[in-house]
Short mmCIF file of C-alpha atoms and ligand atoms in Angstrom, two decimals:
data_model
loop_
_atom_site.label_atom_id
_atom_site.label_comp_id
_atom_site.label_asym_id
_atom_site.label_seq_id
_atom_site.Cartn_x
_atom_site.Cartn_y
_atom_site.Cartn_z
CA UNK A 12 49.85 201.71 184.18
CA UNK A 13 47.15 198.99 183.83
CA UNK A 14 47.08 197.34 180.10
CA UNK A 15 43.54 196.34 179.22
CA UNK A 16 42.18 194.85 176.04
CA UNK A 17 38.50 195.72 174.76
CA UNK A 18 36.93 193.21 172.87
CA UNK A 19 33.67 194.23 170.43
CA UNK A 20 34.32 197.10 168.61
CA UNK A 21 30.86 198.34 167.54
CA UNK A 22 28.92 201.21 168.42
CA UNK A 23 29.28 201.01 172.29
CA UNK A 24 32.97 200.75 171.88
CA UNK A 25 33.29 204.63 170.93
CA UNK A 26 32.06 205.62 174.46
CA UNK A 27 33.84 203.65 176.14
CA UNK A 28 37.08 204.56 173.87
CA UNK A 29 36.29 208.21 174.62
CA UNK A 30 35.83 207.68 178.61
CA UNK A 31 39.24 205.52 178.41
CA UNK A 32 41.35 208.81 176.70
CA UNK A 33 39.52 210.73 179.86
CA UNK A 34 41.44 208.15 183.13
CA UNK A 35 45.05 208.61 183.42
CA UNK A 36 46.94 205.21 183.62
CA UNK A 37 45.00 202.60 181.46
CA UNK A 38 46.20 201.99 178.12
CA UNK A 39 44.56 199.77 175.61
CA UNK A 40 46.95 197.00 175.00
CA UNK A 41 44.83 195.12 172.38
CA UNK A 42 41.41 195.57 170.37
CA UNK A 43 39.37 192.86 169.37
CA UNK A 44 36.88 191.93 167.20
CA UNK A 45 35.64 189.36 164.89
CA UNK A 46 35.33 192.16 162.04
CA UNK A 47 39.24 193.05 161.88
CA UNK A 48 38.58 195.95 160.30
CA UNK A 49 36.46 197.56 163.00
CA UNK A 50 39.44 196.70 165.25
CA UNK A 51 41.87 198.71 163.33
CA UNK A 52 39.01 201.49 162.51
CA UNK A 53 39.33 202.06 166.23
CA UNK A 54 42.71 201.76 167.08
CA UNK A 55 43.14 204.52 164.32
CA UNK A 56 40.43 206.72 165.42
CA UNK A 57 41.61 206.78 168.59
CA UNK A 58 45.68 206.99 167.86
CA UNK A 59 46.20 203.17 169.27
CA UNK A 60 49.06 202.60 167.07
CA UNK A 61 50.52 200.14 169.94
CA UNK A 62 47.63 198.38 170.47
CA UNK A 63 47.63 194.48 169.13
CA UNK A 64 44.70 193.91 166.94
CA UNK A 65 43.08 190.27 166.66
CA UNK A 66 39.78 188.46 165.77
CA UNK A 67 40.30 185.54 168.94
CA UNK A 68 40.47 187.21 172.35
CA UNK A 69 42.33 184.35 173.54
CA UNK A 70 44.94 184.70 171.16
CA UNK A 71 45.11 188.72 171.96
CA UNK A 72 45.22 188.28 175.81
CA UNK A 73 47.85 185.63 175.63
CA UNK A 74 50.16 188.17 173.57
CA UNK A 75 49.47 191.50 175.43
CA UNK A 76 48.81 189.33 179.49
CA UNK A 77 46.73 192.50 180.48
CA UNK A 78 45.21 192.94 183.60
CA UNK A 79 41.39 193.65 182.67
CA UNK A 80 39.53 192.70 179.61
CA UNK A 81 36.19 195.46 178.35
CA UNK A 82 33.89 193.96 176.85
CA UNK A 83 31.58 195.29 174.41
CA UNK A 84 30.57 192.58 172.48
CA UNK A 85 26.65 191.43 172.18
CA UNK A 86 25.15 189.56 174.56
CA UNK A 87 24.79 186.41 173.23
CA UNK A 88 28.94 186.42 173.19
CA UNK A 89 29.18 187.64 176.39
CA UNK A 90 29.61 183.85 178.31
CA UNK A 91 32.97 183.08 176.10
CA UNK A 92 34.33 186.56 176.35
CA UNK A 93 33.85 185.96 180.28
CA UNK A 94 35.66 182.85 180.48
CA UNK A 95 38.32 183.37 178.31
CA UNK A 96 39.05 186.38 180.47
CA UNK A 97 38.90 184.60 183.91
CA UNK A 98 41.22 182.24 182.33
CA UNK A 99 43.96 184.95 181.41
CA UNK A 100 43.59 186.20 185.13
CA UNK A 101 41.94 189.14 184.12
CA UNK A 102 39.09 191.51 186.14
CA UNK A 103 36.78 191.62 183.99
CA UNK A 104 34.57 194.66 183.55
CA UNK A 105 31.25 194.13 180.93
CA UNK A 106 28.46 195.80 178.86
CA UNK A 107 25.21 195.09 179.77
CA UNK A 108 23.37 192.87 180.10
CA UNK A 109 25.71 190.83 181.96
CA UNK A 110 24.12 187.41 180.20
CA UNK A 111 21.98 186.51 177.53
CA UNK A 112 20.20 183.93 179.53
CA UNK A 113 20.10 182.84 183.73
CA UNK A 114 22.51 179.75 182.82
CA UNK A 115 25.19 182.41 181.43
CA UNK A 116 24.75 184.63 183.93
CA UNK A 117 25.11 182.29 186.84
CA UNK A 118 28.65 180.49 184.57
CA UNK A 119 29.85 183.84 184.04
CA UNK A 120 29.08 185.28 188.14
CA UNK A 121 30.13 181.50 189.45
CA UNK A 122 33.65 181.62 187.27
CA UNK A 123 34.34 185.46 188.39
CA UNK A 124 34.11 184.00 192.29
CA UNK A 125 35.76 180.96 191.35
CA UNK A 126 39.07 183.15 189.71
CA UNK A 127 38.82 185.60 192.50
CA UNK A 128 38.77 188.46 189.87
CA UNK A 129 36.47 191.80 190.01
CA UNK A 130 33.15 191.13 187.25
CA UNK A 131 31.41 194.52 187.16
CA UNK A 132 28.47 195.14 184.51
CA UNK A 133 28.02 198.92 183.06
CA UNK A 134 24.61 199.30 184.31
CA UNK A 135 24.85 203.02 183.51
CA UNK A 136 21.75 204.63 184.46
CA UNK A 137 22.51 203.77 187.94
CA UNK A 138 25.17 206.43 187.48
CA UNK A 139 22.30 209.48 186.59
CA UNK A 140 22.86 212.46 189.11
CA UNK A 141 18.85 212.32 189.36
CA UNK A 142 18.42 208.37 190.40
CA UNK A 143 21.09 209.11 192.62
CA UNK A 144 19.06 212.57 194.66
CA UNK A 145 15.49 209.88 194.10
CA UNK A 146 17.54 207.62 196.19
CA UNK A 147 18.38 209.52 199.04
CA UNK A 148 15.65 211.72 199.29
CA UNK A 149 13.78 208.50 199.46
CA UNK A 150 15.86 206.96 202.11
CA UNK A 151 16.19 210.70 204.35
CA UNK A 152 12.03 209.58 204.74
CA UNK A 153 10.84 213.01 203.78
CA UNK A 154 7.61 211.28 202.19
CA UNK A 155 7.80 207.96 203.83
CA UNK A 156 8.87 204.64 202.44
CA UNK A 157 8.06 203.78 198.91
CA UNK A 158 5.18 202.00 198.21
CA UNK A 159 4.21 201.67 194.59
CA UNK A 160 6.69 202.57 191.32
CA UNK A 161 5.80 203.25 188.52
CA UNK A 162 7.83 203.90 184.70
CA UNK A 163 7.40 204.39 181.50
CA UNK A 164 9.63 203.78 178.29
CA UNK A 165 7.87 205.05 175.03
CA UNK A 166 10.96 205.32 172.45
CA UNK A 167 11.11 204.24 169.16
CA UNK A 168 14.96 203.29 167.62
CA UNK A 169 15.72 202.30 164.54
CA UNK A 170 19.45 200.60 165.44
CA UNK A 171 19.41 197.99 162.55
CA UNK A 172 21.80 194.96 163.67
CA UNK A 173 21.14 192.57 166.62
CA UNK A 174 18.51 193.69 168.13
CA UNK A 175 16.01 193.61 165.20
CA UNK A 176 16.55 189.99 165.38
CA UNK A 177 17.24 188.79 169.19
CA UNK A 178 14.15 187.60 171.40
CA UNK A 179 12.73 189.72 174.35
CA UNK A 180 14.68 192.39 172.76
CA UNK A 181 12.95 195.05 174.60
CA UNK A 182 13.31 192.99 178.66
CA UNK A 183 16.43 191.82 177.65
CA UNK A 184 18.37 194.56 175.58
CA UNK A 185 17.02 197.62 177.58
CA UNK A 186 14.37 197.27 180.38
CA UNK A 187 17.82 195.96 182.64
CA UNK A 188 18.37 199.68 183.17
CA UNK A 189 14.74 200.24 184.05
CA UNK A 190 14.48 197.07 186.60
CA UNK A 191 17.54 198.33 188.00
CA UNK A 192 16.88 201.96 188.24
CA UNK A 193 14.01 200.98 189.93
CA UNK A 194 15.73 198.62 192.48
CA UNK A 195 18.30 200.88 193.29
CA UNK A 196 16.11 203.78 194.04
CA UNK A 197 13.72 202.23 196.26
CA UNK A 198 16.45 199.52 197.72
CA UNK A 199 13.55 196.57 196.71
CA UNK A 200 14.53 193.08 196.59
CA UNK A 201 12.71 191.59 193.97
CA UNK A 202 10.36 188.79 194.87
CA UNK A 203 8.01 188.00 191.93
CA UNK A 204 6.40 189.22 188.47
CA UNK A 205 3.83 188.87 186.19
CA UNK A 206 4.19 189.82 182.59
CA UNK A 207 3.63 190.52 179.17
CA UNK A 208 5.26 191.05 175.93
CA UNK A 209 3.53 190.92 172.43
CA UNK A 210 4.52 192.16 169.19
CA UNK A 211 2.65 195.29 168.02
CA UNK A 212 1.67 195.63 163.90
CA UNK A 213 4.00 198.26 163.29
CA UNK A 214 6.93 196.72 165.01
CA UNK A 215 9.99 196.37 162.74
CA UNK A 216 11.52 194.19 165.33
CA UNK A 217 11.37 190.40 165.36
CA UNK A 218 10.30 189.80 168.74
CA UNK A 219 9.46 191.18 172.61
CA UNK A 220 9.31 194.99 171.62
CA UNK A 221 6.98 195.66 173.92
CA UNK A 222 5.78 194.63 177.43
CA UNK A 223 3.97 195.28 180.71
CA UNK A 224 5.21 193.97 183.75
CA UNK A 225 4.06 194.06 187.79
CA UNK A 226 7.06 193.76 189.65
CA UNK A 227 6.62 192.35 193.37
CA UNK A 228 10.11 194.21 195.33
CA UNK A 229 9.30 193.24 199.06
CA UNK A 230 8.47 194.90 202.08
CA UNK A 231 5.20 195.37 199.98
CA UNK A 232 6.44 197.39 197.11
CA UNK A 233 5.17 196.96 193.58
CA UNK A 234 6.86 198.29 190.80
CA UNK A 235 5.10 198.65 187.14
CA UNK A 236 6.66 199.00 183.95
CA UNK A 237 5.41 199.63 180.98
CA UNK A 238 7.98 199.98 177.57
CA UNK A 239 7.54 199.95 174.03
CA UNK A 240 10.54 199.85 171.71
CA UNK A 241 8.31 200.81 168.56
CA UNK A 242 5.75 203.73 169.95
CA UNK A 243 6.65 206.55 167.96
CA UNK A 244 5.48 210.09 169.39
CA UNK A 245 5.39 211.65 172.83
CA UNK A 246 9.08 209.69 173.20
CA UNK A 247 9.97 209.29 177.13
CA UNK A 248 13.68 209.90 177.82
CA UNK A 249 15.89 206.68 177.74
CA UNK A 250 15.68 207.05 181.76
CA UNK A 251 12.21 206.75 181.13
CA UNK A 252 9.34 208.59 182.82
CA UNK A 253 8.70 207.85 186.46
CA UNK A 254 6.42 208.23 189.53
CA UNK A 255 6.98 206.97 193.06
CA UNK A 256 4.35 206.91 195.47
CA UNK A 257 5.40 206.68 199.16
CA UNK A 258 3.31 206.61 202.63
CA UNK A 259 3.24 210.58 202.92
CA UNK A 260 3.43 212.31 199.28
CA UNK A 261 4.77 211.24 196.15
CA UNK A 262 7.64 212.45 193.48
CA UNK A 263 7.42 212.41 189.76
CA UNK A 264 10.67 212.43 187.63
CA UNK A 265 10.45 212.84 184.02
CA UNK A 266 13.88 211.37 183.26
CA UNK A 267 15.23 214.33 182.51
CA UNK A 268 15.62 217.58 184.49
CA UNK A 269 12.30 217.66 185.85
CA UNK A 270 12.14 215.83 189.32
CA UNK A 271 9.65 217.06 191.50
CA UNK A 272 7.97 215.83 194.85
CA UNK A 273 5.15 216.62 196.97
CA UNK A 274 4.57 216.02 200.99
CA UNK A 275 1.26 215.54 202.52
CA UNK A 276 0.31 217.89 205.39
CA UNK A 277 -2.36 216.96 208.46
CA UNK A 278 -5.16 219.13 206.81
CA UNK A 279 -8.04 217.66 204.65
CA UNK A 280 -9.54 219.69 202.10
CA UNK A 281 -12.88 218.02 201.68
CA UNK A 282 -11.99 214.48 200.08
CA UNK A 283 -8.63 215.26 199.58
CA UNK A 284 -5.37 215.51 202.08
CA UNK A 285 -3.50 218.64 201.20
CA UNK A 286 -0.14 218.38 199.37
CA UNK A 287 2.73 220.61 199.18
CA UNK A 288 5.43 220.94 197.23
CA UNK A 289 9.29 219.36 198.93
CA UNK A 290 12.53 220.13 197.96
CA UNK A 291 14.66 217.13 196.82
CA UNK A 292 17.96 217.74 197.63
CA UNK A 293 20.60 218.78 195.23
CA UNK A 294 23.39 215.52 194.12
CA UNK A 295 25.56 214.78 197.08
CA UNK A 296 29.23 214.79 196.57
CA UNK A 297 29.52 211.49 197.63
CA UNK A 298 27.51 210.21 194.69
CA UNK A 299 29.25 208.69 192.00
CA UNK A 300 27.89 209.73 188.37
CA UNK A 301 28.63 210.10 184.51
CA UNK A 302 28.15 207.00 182.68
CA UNK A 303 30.44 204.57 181.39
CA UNK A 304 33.29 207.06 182.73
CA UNK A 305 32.01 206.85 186.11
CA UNK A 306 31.49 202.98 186.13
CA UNK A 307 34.88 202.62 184.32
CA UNK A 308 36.47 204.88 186.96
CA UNK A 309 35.36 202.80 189.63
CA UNK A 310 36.16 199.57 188.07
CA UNK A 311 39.51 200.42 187.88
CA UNK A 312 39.17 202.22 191.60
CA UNK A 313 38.11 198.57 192.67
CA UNK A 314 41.09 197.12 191.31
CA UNK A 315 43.58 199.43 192.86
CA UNK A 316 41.97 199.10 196.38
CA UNK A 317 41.17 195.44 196.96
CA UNK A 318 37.57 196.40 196.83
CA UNK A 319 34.25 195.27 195.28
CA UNK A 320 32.29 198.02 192.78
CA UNK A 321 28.79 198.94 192.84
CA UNK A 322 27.94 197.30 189.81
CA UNK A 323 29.33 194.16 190.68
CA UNK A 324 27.68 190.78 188.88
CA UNK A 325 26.90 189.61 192.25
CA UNK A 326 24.79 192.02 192.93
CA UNK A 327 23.86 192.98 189.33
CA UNK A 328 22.60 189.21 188.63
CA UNK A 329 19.56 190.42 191.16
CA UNK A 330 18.42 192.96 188.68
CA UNK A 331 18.91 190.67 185.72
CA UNK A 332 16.81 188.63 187.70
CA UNK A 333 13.97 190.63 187.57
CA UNK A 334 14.06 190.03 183.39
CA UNK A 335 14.58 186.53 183.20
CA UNK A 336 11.39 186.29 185.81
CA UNK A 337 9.32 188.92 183.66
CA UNK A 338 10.82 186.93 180.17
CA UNK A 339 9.58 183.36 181.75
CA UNK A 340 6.24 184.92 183.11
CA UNK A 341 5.56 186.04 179.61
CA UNK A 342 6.06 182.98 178.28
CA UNK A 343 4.18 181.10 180.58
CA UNK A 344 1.41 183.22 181.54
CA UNK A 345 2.32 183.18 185.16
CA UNK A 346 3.59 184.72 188.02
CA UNK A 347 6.68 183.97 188.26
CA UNK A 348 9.12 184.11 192.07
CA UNK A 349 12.22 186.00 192.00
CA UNK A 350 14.72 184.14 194.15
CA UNK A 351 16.42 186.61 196.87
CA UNK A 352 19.41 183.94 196.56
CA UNK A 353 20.40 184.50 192.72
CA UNK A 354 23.89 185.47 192.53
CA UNK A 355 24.68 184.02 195.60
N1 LIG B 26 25.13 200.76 178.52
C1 LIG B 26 24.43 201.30 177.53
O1 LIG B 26 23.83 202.37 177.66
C2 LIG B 26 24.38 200.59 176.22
C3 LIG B 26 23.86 201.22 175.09
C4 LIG B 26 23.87 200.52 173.89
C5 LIG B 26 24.37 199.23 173.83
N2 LIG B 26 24.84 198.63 174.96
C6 LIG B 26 25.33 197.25 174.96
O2 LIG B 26 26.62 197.20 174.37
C7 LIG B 26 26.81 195.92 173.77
C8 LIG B 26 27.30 196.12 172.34
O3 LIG B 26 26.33 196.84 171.62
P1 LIG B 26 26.68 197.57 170.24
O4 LIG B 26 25.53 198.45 169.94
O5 LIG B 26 28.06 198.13 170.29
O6 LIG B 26 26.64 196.33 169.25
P2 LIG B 26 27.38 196.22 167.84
O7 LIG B 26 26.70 195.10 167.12
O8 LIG B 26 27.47 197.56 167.18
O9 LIG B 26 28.87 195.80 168.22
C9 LIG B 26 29.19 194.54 168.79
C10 LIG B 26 30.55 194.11 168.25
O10 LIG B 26 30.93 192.91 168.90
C11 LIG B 26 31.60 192.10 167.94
N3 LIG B 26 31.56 190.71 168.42
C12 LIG B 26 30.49 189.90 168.57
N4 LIG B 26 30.87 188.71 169.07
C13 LIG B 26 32.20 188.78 169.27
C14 LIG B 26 33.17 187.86 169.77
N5 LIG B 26 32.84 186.65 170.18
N6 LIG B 26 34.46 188.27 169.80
C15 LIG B 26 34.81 189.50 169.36
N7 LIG B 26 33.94 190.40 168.87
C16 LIG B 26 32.66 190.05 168.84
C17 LIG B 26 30.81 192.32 166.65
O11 LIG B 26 31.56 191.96 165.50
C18 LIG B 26 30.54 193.82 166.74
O12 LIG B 26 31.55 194.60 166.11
C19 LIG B 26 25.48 195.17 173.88
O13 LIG B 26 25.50 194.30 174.97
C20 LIG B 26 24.47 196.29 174.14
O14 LIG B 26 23.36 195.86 174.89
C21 LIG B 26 24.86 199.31 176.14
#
């Protein structure tokens, strides 16, 4: 049995509650949260009658000495929740986005090596069964190598809380999963950016709810984004909308169900190559998928065997990279490089 204590128990706290009841051997030893109340909301919800409840995750780790700490808090507590968990000992397994700011994030990576205890970051969408066929189809060549990505994020929440009043909200809060997605899929290594952010006149959000950003990921890849946290109408899906164009066709994913690709063939048609339509392959069993239960099931996999996960800050810190470069270019004006070293 591994004890664990989750710490933040807001909204993201119910999924990862519900993927918990679904992975035999983990029990919640404690719940935590500076509201007390939405501590014991949970533990009731979820029939956690044994579980301690506290406001001070120091104070809850030092009673129930479990072996991993969840956290769910919001970003801008993620640094303490970090080190008060490598100082219990723990493996520490967080929300994302692993840090609020590149200082954090390299405290937070730099104490996880420095304990010798598994970080991993729930960077989620990495877990889609659809990123997961992009990637391999990509890598089996059938179009070529990736040249130019391209997504877009058109979706218009109305959370209320923090992120109505945190900076960059939209690069720092949500376009993680984007950069990352994006990485992942076309195995770039992100070199440099230029960006944008502004504030559009119907935004209810304090700051950063939208942006553009060009995305330099080596080997002569560029990567676009576009996102808006406040365009209402035509909504993209939260995978958001994509296009990849490669040396010999091109595939087009909609974020949803609809991923299609086409292969050029060795005929021109007057100006134009012809195209024809390629089969991407169906999810291979070896790919890991669903969500938070997925990345939780692997976190604790990781544990068992010794190993390092997927999502592992060391490697995660890379995509985070790619927003603290597009947050800085923004406010600069410049292009900002993307050290291939962060993390390291
Ligand atoms: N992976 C995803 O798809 C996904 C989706 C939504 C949110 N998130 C992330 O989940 C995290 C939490 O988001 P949320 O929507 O649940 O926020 P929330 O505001 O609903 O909940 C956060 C909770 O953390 C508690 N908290 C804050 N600081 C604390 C501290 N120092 N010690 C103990 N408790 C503390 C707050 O009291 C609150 O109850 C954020 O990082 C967010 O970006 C991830």
């Amino acid at each position: 049995m591994m004890d664990v204590v989750l710490v933040g128990c807001g909204a993201m706290s119910k999924h990862w509650l519900d993927a918990v009841r679904q992975i035999d051997g983990l029990r919640i030893a404690g719940l935590v949260d500076l509201d007390a109340d939405r501590a014991r909301a949970r533990a009731r919800e979820y029939d956690l009658a044994s579980a301690v409840i506290g406001t001070s995750l120091d104070a809850v780790l030092d009673q129930t000495k479990p072996q991993a700490v969840f956290d769910v808090v919001v970003p801008a507590a993620r640094r303490e929740v970090a080190i008060s968990a490598f100082a219990h000992n723990c493996h520490l397994l967080t929300e994302k986005p692993l840090a609020d700011t590149p200082d954090n994030a390299r405290a937070i990576v730099g104490a996880a090596r420095s304990a010798g205890r598994i970080h991993a970051v729930v960077q989620n969408r990495r877990y889609v069964a659809n990123v997961r066929r992009i990637r391999r189809f990509l890598d089996s060549g059938a179009i070529g190598a990736a040249t130019s990505i391209h997504a877009d994020f058109f979706v218009a929440p109305h959370f209320g809380g923090f992120r109505e009043e945190m900076a960059h909200v939209l690069l720092l809060d949500m376009a993680i999963h984007t950069f990352d997605a994006a990485r992942y899929m076309v195995a770039g290594e992100p070199a440099g950016v230029y960006c944008q952010e502004w504030e559009p006149a119907n935004s209810w959000y304090r700051q950063g709810s939208s942006a553009s950003a060009v995305f330099d990921l080596g080997g002569g890849k560029r990567f676009t984004y576009a996102g808006s946290w406040c365009a209402a109408g035509f909504r993209t899906s939260w995978e958001s909308t994509w296009r990849i164009v490669a040396e010999r066709g091109s595939l087009v994913w909609d974020g949803e169900d609809g991923l299609k690709a086409e292969v050029v063939l060795p005929v021109r048609d007057g100006l134009f190559d012809q195209t024809q339509p390629i089969v991407v392959p169906p999810l291979d069993p070896a790919d890991r998928i669903g969500g938070h239960l997925g990345i939780i099931q692997d976190f604790v996999h990781a544990i068992e065997a010794g190993a390092e996960p997927e999502t592992r800050g060391a490697d995660n810190i890379r995509s985070l990279a790619m927003v603290f470069g597009a947050i800085e270019s923004a406010e600069t004006g410049r292009r900002v490089a993307i050290s291939a070293q962060e993390g390291q």
